XYZ file of C-alpha atoms in Angstrom:
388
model
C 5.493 -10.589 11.911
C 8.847 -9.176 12.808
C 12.086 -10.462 11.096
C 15.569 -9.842 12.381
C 18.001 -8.645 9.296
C 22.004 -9.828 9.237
C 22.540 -6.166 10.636
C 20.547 -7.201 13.834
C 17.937 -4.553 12.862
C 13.909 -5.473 13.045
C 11.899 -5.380 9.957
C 8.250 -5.949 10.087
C 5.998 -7.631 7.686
C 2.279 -6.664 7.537
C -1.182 -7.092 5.623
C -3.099 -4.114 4.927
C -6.530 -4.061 6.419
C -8.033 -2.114 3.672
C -8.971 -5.347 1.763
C -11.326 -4.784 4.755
C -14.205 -3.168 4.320
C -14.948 -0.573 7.709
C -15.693 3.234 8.006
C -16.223 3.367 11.529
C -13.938 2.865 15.003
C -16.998 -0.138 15.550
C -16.121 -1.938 11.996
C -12.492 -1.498 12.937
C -13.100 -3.502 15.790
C -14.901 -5.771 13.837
C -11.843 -6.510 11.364
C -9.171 -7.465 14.021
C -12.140 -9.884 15.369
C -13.043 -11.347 12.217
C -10.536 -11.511 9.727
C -7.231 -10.470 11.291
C -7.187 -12.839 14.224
C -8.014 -15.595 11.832
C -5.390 -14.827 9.781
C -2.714 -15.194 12.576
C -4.114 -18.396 13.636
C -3.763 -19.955 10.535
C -0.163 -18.679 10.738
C 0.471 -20.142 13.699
C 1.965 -17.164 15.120
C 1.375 -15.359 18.306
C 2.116 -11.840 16.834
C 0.913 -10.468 13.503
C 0.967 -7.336 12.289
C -1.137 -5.381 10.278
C -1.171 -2.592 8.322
C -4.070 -0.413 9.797
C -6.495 1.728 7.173
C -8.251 4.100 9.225
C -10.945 6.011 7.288
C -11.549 9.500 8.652
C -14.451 9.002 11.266
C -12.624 5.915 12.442
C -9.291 8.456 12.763
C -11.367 11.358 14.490
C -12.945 9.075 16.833
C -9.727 7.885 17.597
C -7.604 11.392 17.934
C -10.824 12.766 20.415
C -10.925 10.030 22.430
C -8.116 8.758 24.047
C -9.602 6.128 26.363
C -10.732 4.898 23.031
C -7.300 4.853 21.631
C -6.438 3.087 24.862
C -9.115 0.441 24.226
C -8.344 -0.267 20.737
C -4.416 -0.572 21.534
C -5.590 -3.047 24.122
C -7.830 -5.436 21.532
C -4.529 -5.296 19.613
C -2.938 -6.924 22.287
C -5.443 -9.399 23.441
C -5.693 -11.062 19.793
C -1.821 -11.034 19.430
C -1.597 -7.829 16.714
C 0.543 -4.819 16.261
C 0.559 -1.912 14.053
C 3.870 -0.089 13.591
C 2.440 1.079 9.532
C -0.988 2.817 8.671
C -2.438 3.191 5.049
C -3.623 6.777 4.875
C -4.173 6.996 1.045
C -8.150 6.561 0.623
C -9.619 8.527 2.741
C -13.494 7.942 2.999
C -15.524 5.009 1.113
C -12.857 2.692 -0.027
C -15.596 0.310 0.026
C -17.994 1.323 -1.528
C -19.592 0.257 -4.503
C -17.609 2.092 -7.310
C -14.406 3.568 -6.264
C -12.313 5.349 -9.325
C -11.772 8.618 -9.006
C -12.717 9.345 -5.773
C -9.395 7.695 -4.175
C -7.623 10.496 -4.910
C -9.710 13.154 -3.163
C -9.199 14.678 -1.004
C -5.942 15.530 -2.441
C -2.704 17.332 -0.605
C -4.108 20.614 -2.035
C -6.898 20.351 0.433
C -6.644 21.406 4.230
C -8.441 18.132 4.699
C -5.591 15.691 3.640
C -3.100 17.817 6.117
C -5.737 17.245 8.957
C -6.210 13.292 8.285
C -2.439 12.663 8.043
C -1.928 14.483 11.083
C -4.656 12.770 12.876
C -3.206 9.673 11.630
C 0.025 9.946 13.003
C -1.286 11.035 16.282
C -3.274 7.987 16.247
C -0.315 5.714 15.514
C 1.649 7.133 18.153
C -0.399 6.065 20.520
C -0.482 2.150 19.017
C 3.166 1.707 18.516
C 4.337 -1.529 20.760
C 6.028 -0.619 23.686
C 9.342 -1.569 21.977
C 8.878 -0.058 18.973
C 9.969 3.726 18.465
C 9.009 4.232 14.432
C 5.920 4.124 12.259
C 5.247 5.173 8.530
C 2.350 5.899 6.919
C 1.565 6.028 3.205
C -0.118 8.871 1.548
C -1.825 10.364 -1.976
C 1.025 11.124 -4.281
C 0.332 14.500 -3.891
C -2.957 14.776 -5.989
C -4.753 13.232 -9.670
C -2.160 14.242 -12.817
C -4.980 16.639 -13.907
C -3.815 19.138 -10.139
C -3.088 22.514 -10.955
C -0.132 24.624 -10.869
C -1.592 26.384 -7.728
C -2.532 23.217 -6.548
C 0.765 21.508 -6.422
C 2.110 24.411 -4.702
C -0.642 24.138 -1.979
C 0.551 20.349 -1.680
C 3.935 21.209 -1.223
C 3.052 23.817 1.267
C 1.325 21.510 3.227
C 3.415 19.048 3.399
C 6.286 21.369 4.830
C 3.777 21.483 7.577
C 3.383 17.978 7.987
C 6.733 18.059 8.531
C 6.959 20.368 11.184
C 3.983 18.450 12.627
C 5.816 15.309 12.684
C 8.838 16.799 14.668
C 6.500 17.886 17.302
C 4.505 14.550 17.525
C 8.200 12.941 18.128
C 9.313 15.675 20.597
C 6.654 15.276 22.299
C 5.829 11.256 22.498
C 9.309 9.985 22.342
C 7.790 8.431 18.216
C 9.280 9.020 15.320
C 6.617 8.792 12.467
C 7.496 9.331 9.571
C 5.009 9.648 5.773
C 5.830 8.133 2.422
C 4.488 9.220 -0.751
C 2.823 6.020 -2.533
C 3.812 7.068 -6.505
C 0.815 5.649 -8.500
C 0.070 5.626 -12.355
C -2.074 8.643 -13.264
C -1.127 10.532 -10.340
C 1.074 14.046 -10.164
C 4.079 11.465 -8.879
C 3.417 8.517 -11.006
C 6.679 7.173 -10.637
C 9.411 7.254 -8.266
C 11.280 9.509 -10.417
C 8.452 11.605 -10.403
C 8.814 12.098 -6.508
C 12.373 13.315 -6.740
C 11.711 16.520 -7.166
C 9.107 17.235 -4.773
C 10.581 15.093 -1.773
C 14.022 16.875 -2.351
C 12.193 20.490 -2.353
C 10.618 19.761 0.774
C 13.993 18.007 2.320
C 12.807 16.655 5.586
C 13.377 13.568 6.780
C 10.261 12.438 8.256
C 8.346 12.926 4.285
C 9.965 9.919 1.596
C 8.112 7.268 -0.818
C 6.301 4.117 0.127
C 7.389 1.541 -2.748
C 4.507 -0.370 -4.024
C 5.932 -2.935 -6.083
C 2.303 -3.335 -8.387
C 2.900 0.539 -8.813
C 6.155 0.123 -9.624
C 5.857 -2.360 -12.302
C 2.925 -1.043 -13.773
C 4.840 1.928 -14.533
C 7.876 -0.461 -15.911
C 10.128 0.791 -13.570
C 13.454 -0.881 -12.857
C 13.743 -1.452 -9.419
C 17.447 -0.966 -9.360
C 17.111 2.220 -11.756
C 14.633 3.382 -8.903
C 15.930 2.722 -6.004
C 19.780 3.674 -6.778
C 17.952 6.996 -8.146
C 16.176 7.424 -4.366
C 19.528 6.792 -2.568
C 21.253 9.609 -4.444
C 18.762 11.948 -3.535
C 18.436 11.522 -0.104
C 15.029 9.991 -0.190
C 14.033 7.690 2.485
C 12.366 4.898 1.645
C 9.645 4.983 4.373
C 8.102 1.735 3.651
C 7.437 -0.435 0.632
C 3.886 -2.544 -0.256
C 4.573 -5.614 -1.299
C 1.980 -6.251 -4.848
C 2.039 -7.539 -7.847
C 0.232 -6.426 -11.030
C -1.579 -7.774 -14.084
C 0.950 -8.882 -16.655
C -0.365 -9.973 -20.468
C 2.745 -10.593 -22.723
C 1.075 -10.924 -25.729
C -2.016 -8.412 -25.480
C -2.678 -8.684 -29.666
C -3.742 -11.886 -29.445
C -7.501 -12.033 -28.955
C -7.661 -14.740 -26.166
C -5.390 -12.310 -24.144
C -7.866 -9.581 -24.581
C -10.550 -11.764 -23.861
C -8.456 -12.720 -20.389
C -8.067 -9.486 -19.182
C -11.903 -7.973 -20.109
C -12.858 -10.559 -17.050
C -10.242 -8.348 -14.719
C -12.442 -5.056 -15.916
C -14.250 -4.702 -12.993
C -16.489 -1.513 -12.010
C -15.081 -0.613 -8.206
C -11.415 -0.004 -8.574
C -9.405 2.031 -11.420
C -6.883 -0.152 -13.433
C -4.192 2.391 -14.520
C -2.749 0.093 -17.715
C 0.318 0.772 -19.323
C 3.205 -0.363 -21.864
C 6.426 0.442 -22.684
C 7.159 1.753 -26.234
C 10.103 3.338 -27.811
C 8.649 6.264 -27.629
C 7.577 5.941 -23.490
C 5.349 5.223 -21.856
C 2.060 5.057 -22.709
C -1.320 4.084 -20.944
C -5.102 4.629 -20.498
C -6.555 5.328 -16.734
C -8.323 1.669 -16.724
C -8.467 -1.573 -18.143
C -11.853 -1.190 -20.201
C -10.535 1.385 -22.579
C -7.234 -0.516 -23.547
C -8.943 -4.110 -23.452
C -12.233 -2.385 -25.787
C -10.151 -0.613 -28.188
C -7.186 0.821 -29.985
C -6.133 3.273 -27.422
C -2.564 1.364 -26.954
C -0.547 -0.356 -28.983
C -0.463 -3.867 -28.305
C 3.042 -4.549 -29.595
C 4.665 -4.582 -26.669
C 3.759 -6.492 -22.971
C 0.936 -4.328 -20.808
C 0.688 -4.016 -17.498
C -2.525 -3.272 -15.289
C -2.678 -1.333 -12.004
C -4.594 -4.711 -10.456
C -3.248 -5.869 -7.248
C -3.339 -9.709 -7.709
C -2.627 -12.481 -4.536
C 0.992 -12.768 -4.581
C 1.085 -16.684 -4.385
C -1.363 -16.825 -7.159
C -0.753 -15.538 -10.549
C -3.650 -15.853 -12.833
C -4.299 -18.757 -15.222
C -2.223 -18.238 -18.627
C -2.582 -16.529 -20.748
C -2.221 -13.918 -18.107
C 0.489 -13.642 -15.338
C 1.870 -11.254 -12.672
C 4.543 -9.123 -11.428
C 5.935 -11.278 -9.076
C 9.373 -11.035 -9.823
C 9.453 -7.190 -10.114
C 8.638 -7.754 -6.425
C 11.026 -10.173 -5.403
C 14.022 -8.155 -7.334
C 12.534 -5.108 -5.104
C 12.467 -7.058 -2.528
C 16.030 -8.138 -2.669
C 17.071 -4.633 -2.727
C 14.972 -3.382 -0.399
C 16.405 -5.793 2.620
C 18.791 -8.320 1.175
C 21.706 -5.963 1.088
C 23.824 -4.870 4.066
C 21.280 -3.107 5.962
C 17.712 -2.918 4.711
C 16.748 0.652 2.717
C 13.174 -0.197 4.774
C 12.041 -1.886 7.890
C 8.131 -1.887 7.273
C 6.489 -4.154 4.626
C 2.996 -4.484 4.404
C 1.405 -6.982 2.112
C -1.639 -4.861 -0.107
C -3.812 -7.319 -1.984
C -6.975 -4.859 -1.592
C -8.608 -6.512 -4.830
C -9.777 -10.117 -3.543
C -13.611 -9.128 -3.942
C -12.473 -7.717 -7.554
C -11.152 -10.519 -8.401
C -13.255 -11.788 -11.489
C -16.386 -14.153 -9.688
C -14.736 -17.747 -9.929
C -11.396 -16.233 -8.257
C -13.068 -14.457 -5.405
C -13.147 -15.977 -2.065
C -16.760 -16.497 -0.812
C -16.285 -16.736 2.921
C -14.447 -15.245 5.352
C -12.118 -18.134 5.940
C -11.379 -18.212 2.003
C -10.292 -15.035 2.508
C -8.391 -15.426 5.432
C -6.489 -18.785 3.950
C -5.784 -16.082 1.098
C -3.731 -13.955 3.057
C -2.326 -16.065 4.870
C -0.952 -18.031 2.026
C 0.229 -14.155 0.408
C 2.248 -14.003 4.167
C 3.403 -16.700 3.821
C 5.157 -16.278 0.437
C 6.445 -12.793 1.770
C 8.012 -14.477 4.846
C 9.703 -17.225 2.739
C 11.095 -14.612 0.681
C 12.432 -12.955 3.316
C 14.170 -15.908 4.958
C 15.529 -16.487 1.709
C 17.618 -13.197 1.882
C 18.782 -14.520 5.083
C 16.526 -12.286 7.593
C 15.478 -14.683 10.392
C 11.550 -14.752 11.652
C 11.117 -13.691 15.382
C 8.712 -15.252 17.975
């Protein structure tokens, strides 16, 4: 879905396929036929766009073989889709049965990540529409919190030769792609002003922050704090992920304890946090704050749980939402937008506790297309008109 801002630039709106099971160039395939063409019919649109996850055989198959790069840019095209923004944080297995941990390897400290990215933006040079010149693609924030001194010099290192890869990619295809780091509770940048430092170090301007909102809120971040903090330093905002998080207000109470054990789910990890006088302070999933005593519970938490944006859970629960919207306004309601790609990332529908989930595919697909549509209506509420 493309959008044109006041300024007359284009900003595109996505979903992320990675709420999309597929490890392979075939299940690929299989998505745009299944679930992402449905999606764009129910929107009534003849262009969607999505926000591709390519897990590495899918990417390798795609960087060796460029009539099959050819043949997946055509599919695109034949069920009305575009890709101008990849997901390159998980790497391998995103679907599998139990997740956790595992997200976060391989981390920038290992030649592997460098190789992926790379392939990735090869990859999405060769997707771009014909009139579009730029493409992002979010990444690990640099490794797990637990990364060693050693190893955060290795990521740094590498990504000074992402950079350098990047400028040859766009000398040599006309594309400018350009990687954000995706700051995530736990991680080595778990905030935005965590990636200050590192992005400024490395000072190119092809390597900024993707913005995910959940991320952003789980952390209690102030979105105006954050961004204002960005635009000082010179840090491009390379795209932003439009989430929402768990929000319990009250988390003493025992029927708000009771609400969020049902979100405790084994696949994903639920970073949870709150915000004390002291800082903040959190637990790496939902089990161990919900089960015991290791946070206080005077104060609202927050849970690193990507809920559907147009439907916050049943009280005594909520979401994020408007940490999203007041990112949202910054993000592209001002003069000229700090971002032109959005990509909607509600990867948790099958997490969702049993009598939220949807069942089909066409539950799912009425899913996102209802989370779309919310983003779109936002966005024509800032005054950004939706293209054909």
């Amino acid at each position: 879905m493309r959008f044109r801002h006041p300024d007359g630039s284009t900003v595109h709106l996505a979903y992320c396929t990675n709420v999309h099971p597929a490890e392979t160039l075939d299940g690929v395939l299989a998505q745009l036929r299944d679930h992402c063409e449905p999606v764009r019919r129910r929107l009534g649109r003849d262009r969607l766009g999505i926000g591709l996850w390519l897990a590495r055989d899918a990417a390798r198959a795609l960087e060796g073989d460029p009539s099959a790069l050819r043949a997946l840019r055509t599919d695109l095209d034949r069920r009305g889709l575009e890709v101008v923004t990849l997901n390159g944080f998980p790497y391998e297995g995103f679907g599998a049965k139990q997740v956790k941990y595992r997200v976060y390897r391989p981390d920038w400290a290992d030649p592997e990540r460098l190789d992926h990215t790379t392939a990735l933006a090869r990859v999405l040079a060769g997707l771009l529409p014909d009139d579009v010149t730029e493409g992002s693609i979010s990444t690990l924030p640099l490794a797990w919190r637990t990364a060693a001194d050693d190893e955060r010099a290795a990521a740094h290192t590498a990504l000074v030769t992402l950079g350098e890869r990047l400028d040859a990619l766009a000398e040599l295809t006309g594309r400018s792609l350009r990687v954000g780091l995706e700051p995530e509770p736990g991680c080595v940048v778990e905030t935005t002003g965590d990636a200050l430092a590192p992005l400024t170090a490395i000072d190119h301007p092809r390597i900024g922050i993707c913005v995910d909102t959940c991320h952003l809120a789980t952390s209690f971040e102030d979105p105006h704090t954050a961004l204002d903090a960005l635009a000082r330093a010179g840090v491009p905002v390379v795209k932003s992920q439009l989430s929402a998080a768990l929000h319990a207000e009250q988390p003493h109470l025992p029927e708000v304890r009771e609400a969020l054990a049902a979100f405790d789910e084994p696949r994903f990890l639920h970073q949870t946090r709150t915000s004390t006088a002291a800082g903040l302070r959190g637990t790496d999933d939902l089990g161990e704050a919900v089960e015991g005593d290791a946070l206080p519970d005077g104060a609202p938490w927050r849970s690193h749980f990507h809920v559907p944006l147009h439907a916050a859970p049943a009280a005594p629960l909520t979401s994020t939402l408007p940490v999203l919207k007041t990112a949202l306004a910054r993000l592209v309601g001002g003069r000229h937008p700090l971002t032109r790609h959005l990509e909607v990332e509600t990867y948790t529908w099958q997490a969702l506790p049993p009598e939220l989930r949807p069942h089909t595919r066409a539950q799912l697909a009425d899913g996102i297309a209802a989370e779309l549509t919310l983003a779109r209506d936002l966005l024509t509420d800032l005054g950004l008109k939706e293209l054909p």
